[in-house]
């Protein structure tokens, strides 16, 4: 019996989460386990009720569970709120509260969907990249930060900052991940310009001494952004800081054809991990039963793999998705000629039915 805190959030978050639960419940039946899903509020919907996007009860429940599943947060109607209570703040807050410093974002191109990518099939076919994004440091959390009047001018500033321990722990996760993949790791930084990147590189190189089997390379982030589109198959495991990882993972999602396909796992040293799709709340698509639930379903599968060490169950869900795609079912974001268009719920049903 696993206790899962579910924070579905705003916009289409609840819709995709319902499908993930459906698939996880079916998987639980087949593998003879049980999930207790406990719903809590996060994001704009939490702000409406509690006056804060990340209420204490939600944090407490998250800390007190075996894993957390998150949908998405944010809506235009909250865009005018002060920064401290904006829905996005809840995401950063829960990452920090749970110490989720390692964000794993796999970008895999499913053979069935090669044609959904805006890139040429020969470029994307066979892509299998794991982006490891540091998640609790960098310019996202650095102090000092703010907007102040300096020399008579409004001036905005944030601080890009990492200490050696923060780099070392994410580097270790990256090397460990590379070891169980094909032992190739590319560290992405901006060491030609930024001091913080020079330290990043120094520590990554130092850490590499513990992993002599891993072939380590370094790439500047601007070049990495270009190479991801030009020749993505050169990458296997990528490790990078918070802001570069944010940007590169959205870019990488287009290799697979849709933001609606990419899951993520956010891990801490020990303790509770969190699983969420990398896409946002898509408020314009809310309530229309058209969004793709696959990213959230895969996030649930990652939970089975990383939190509960159920590799076989992970594979079962992945295979189920693959079969449904093979049979030609598509949500709107990945629809192409001759395929069968289905809604969010139907896609969830089809995937759940394949799990046996
Ligand atoms: C992501 C998102 C978040 C981030 C935003 C919504 C705060 O873009 O998870 O990639 O920047 O980390
Ligand atoms: Mg992002």
mmCIF file with all atom_site columns, N, CA, C and O and ligand atoms in Angstrom, residues 73 88-89 91-92 95 103 105 133 135 140 242 246 249-250 276-278, ligand 1:
data_model
loop_
_atom_site.group_PDB
_atom_site.id
_atom_site.type_symbol
_atom_site.label_atom_id
_atom_site.label_alt_id
_atom_site.label_comp_id
_atom_site.label_asym_id
_atom_site.label_entity_id
_atom_site.label_seq_id
_atom_site.pdbx_PDB_ins_code
_atom_site.Cartn_x
_atom_site.Cartn_y
_atom_site.Cartn_z
_atom_site.occupancy
_atom_site.B_iso_or_equiv
_atom_site.pdbx_formal_charge
_atom_site.auth_seq_id
_atom_site.auth_comp_id
_atom_site.auth_asym_id
_atom_site.auth_atom_id
_atom_site.pdbx_PDB_model_num
ATOM   1  N N  . UNK A 1 73  ? 0.286  23.996 -12.620 1.00 0.00 ? 73  UNK A N  1
ATOM   2  C CA . UNK A 1 73  ? -0.275 25.174 -11.946 1.00 0.00 ? 73  UNK A CA 1
ATOM   3  C C  . UNK A 1 73  ? -0.273 26.371 -12.888 1.00 0.00 ? 73  UNK A C  1
ATOM   4  O O  . UNK A 1 73  ? 0.496  26.439 -13.837 1.00 0.00 ? 73  UNK A O  1
ATOM   5  N N  . UNK A 1 88  ? 3.002  29.811 -9.788  1.00 0.00 ? 88  UNK A N  1
ATOM   6  C CA . UNK A 1 88  ? 4.349  29.276 -10.078 1.00 0.00 ? 88  UNK A CA 1
ATOM   7  C C  . UNK A 1 88  ? 5.197  29.205 -8.807  1.00 0.00 ? 88  UNK A C  1
ATOM   8  O O  . UNK A 1 88  ? 6.076  28.364 -8.667  1.00 0.00 ? 88  UNK A O  1
ATOM   9  N N  . UNK A 1 89  ? 4.917  30.130 -7.907  1.00 0.00 ? 89  UNK A N  1
ATOM   10 C CA . UNK A 1 89  ? 5.668  30.171 -6.652  1.00 0.00 ? 89  UNK A CA 1
ATOM   11 C C  . UNK A 1 89  ? 5.490  28.861 -5.862  1.00 0.00 ? 89  UNK A C  1
ATOM   12 O O  . UNK A 1 89  ? 6.385  28.424 -5.154  1.00 0.00 ? 89  UNK A O  1
ATOM   13 N N  . UNK A 1 91  ? 5.178  25.905 -7.152  1.00 0.00 ? 91  UNK A N  1
ATOM   14 C CA . UNK A 1 91  ? 6.042  24.877 -7.734  1.00 0.00 ? 91  UNK A CA 1
ATOM   15 C C  . UNK A 1 91  ? 7.438  24.986 -7.153  1.00 0.00 ? 91  UNK A C  1
ATOM   16 O O  . UNK A 1 91  ? 8.048  24.003 -6.725  1.00 0.00 ? 91  UNK A O  1
ATOM   17 N N  . UNK A 1 92  ? 7.954  26.225 -7.169  1.00 0.00 ? 92  UNK A N  1
ATOM   18 C CA . UNK A 1 92  ? 9.293  26.438 -6.637  1.00 0.00 ? 92  UNK A CA 1
ATOM   19 C C  . UNK A 1 92  ? 9.312  26.093 -5.147  1.00 0.00 ? 92  UNK A C  1
ATOM   20 O O  . UNK A 1 92  ? 10.256 25.501 -4.642  1.00 0.00 ? 92  UNK A O  1
ATOM   21 N N  . UNK A 1 95  ? 9.282  22.297 -4.480  1.00 0.00 ? 95  UNK A N  1
ATOM   22 C CA . UNK A 1 95  ? 10.590 21.730 -4.839  1.00 0.00 ? 95  UNK A CA 1
ATOM   23 C C  . UNK A 1 95  ? 11.581 21.982 -3.703  1.00 0.00 ? 95  UNK A C  1
ATOM   24 O O  . UNK A 1 95  ? 12.353 21.114 -3.326  1.00 0.00 ? 95  UNK A O  1
ATOM   25 N N  . UNK A 1 103 ? 16.083 16.832 -11.127 1.00 0.00 ? 103 UNK A N  1
ATOM   26 C CA . UNK A 1 103 ? 14.921 16.712 -11.992 1.00 0.00 ? 103 UNK A CA 1
ATOM   27 C C  . UNK A 1 103 ? 15.296 15.921 -13.247 1.00 0.00 ? 103 UNK A C  1
ATOM   28 O O  . UNK A 1 103 ? 16.130 16.348 -14.037 1.00 0.00 ? 103 UNK A O  1
ATOM   29 N N  . UNK A 1 105 ? 14.346 14.523 -16.755 1.00 0.00 ? 105 UNK A N  1
ATOM   30 C CA . UNK A 1 105 ? 13.394 14.772 -17.838 1.00 0.00 ? 105 UNK A CA 1
ATOM   31 C C  . UNK A 1 105 ? 13.776 13.979 -19.082 1.00 0.00 ? 105 UNK A C  1
ATOM   32 O O  . UNK A 1 105 ? 14.575 14.442 -19.893 1.00 0.00 ? 105 UNK A O  1
ATOM   33 N N  . UNK A 1 133 ? 18.243 18.008 -14.750 1.00 0.00 ? 133 UNK A N  1
ATOM   34 C CA . UNK A 1 133 ? 18.215 19.441 -14.462 1.00 0.00 ? 133 UNK A CA 1
ATOM   35 C C  . UNK A 1 133 ? 18.306 19.654 -12.950 1.00 0.00 ? 133 UNK A C  1
ATOM   36 O O  . UNK A 1 133 ? 17.515 19.097 -12.193 1.00 0.00 ? 133 UNK A O  1
ATOM   37 N N  . UNK A 1 135 ? 17.444 21.468 -9.669  1.00 0.00 ? 135 UNK A N  1
ATOM   38 C CA . UNK A 1 135 ? 16.114 22.064 -9.515  1.00 0.00 ? 135 UNK A CA 1
ATOM   39 C C  . UNK A 1 135 ? 15.929 22.981 -8.304  1.00 0.00 ? 135 UNK A C  1
ATOM   40 O O  . UNK A 1 135 ? 14.874 23.599 -8.156  1.00 0.00 ? 135 UNK A O  1
ATOM   41 N N  . UNK A 1 140 ? 17.045 30.772 -10.045 1.00 0.00 ? 140 UNK A N  1
ATOM   42 C CA . UNK A 1 140 ? 15.678 30.589 -9.547  1.00 0.00 ? 140 UNK A CA 1
ATOM   43 C C  . UNK A 1 140 ? 15.550 30.941 -8.065  1.00 0.00 ? 140 UNK A C  1
ATOM   44 O O  . UNK A 1 140 ? 14.487 31.355 -7.618  1.00 0.00 ? 140 UNK A O  1
ATOM   45 N N  . UNK A 1 242 ? 19.630 24.811 -13.317 1.00 0.00 ? 242 UNK A N  1
ATOM   46 C CA . UNK A 1 242 ? 18.180 24.980 -13.277 1.00 0.00 ? 242 UNK A CA 1
ATOM   47 C C  . UNK A 1 242 ? 17.626 25.727 -14.502 1.00 0.00 ? 242 UNK A C  1
ATOM   48 O O  . UNK A 1 242 ? 16.734 25.229 -15.194 1.00 0.00 ? 242 UNK A O  1
ATOM   49 N N  . UNK A 1 246 ? 15.666 24.162 -17.708 1.00 0.00 ? 246 UNK A N  1
ATOM   50 C CA . UNK A 1 246 ? 14.280 24.556 -17.980 1.00 0.00 ? 246 UNK A CA 1
ATOM   51 C C  . UNK A 1 246 ? 14.098 24.778 -19.477 1.00 0.00 ? 246 UNK A C  1
ATOM   52 O O  . UNK A 1 246 ? 13.170 24.263 -20.105 1.00 0.00 ? 246 UNK A O  1
ATOM   53 N N  . UNK A 1 249 ? 14.907 21.544 -21.795 1.00 0.00 ? 249 UNK A N  1
ATOM   54 C CA . UNK A 1 249 ? 13.930 20.451 -21.749 1.00 0.00 ? 249 UNK A CA 1
ATOM   55 C C  . UNK A 1 249 ? 12.673 20.790 -22.547 1.00 0.00 ? 249 UNK A C  1
ATOM   56 O O  . UNK A 1 249 ? 12.073 19.910 -23.165 1.00 0.00 ? 249 UNK A O  1
ATOM   57 N N  . UNK A 1 250 ? 12.272 22.047 -22.558 1.00 0.00 ? 250 UNK A N  1
ATOM   58 C CA . UNK A 1 250 ? 11.147 22.416 -23.437 1.00 0.00 ? 250 UNK A CA 1
ATOM   59 C C  . UNK A 1 250 ? 11.541 22.222 -24.895 1.00 0.00 ? 250 UNK A C  1
ATOM   60 O O  . UNK A 1 250 ? 10.770 21.721 -25.709 1.00 0.00 ? 250 UNK A O  1
ATOM   61 N N  . UNK A 1 276 ? 5.787  14.850 -12.191 1.00 0.00 ? 276 UNK A N  1
ATOM   62 C CA . UNK A 1 276 ? 4.895  15.784 -12.889 1.00 0.00 ? 276 UNK A CA 1
ATOM   63 C C  . UNK A 1 276 ? 5.242  15.831 -14.376 1.00 0.00 ? 276 UNK A C  1
ATOM   64 O O  . UNK A 1 276 ? 6.381  15.628 -14.768 1.00 0.00 ? 276 UNK A O  1
ATOM   65 N N  . UNK A 1 277 ? 4.230  16.105 -15.209 1.00 0.00 ? 277 UNK A N  1
ATOM   66 C CA . UNK A 1 277 ? 4.530  16.330 -16.623 1.00 0.00 ? 277 UNK A CA 1
ATOM   67 C C  . UNK A 1 277 ? 5.320  17.624 -16.763 1.00 0.00 ? 277 UNK A C  1
ATOM   68 O O  . UNK A 1 277 ? 5.209  18.491 -15.890 1.00 0.00 ? 277 UNK A O  1
ATOM   69 N N  . UNK A 1 278 ? 6.100  17.776 -17.810 1.00 0.00 ? 278 UNK A N  1
ATOM   70 C CA . UNK A 1 278 ? 6.867  19.021 -17.921 1.00 0.00 ? 278 UNK A CA 1
ATOM   71 C C  . UNK A 1 278 ? 6.013  20.151 -18.511 1.00 0.00 ? 278 UNK A C  1
ATOM   72 O O  . UNK A 1 278 ? 6.390  21.304 -18.476 1.00 0.00 ? 278 UNK A O  1
HETATM 73 C C1 . LIG B 2 .   ? 8.993  23.835 -15.483 1.00 0.00 ? 1   LIG B C1 1
HETATM 74 C C2 . LIG B 2 .   ? 8.224  25.130 -15.487 1.00 0.00 ? 1   LIG B C2 1
HETATM 75 C C3 . LIG B 2 .   ? 8.503  25.892 -14.195 1.00 0.00 ? 1   LIG B C3 1
HETATM 76 C C4 . LIG B 2 .   ? 9.993  26.155 -14.117 1.00 0.00 ? 1   LIG B C4 1
HETATM 77 C C5 . LIG B 2 .   ? 7.723  27.191 -14.018 1.00 0.00 ? 1   LIG B C5 1
HETATM 78 C C6 . LIG B 2 .   ? 6.254  27.015 -14.245 1.00 0.00 ? 1   LIG B C6 1
HETATM 79 C C7 . LIG B 2 .   ? 7.973  27.786 -12.648 1.00 0.00 ? 1   LIG B C7 1
HETATM 80 O O1 . LIG B 2 .   ? 8.559  25.873 -16.608 1.00 0.00 ? 1   LIG B O1 1
HETATM 81 O O2 . LIG B 2 .   ? 8.761  23.013 -14.572 1.00 0.00 ? 1   LIG B O2 1
HETATM 82 O O3 . LIG B 2 .   ? 9.794  23.623 -16.371 1.00 0.00 ? 1   LIG B O3 1
HETATM 83 O O4 . LIG B 2 .   ? 10.466 27.156 -14.646 1.00 0.00 ? 1   LIG B O4 1
HETATM 84 O O5 . LIG B 2 .   ? 10.688 25.358 -13.510 1.00 0.00 ? 1   LIG B O5 1
#
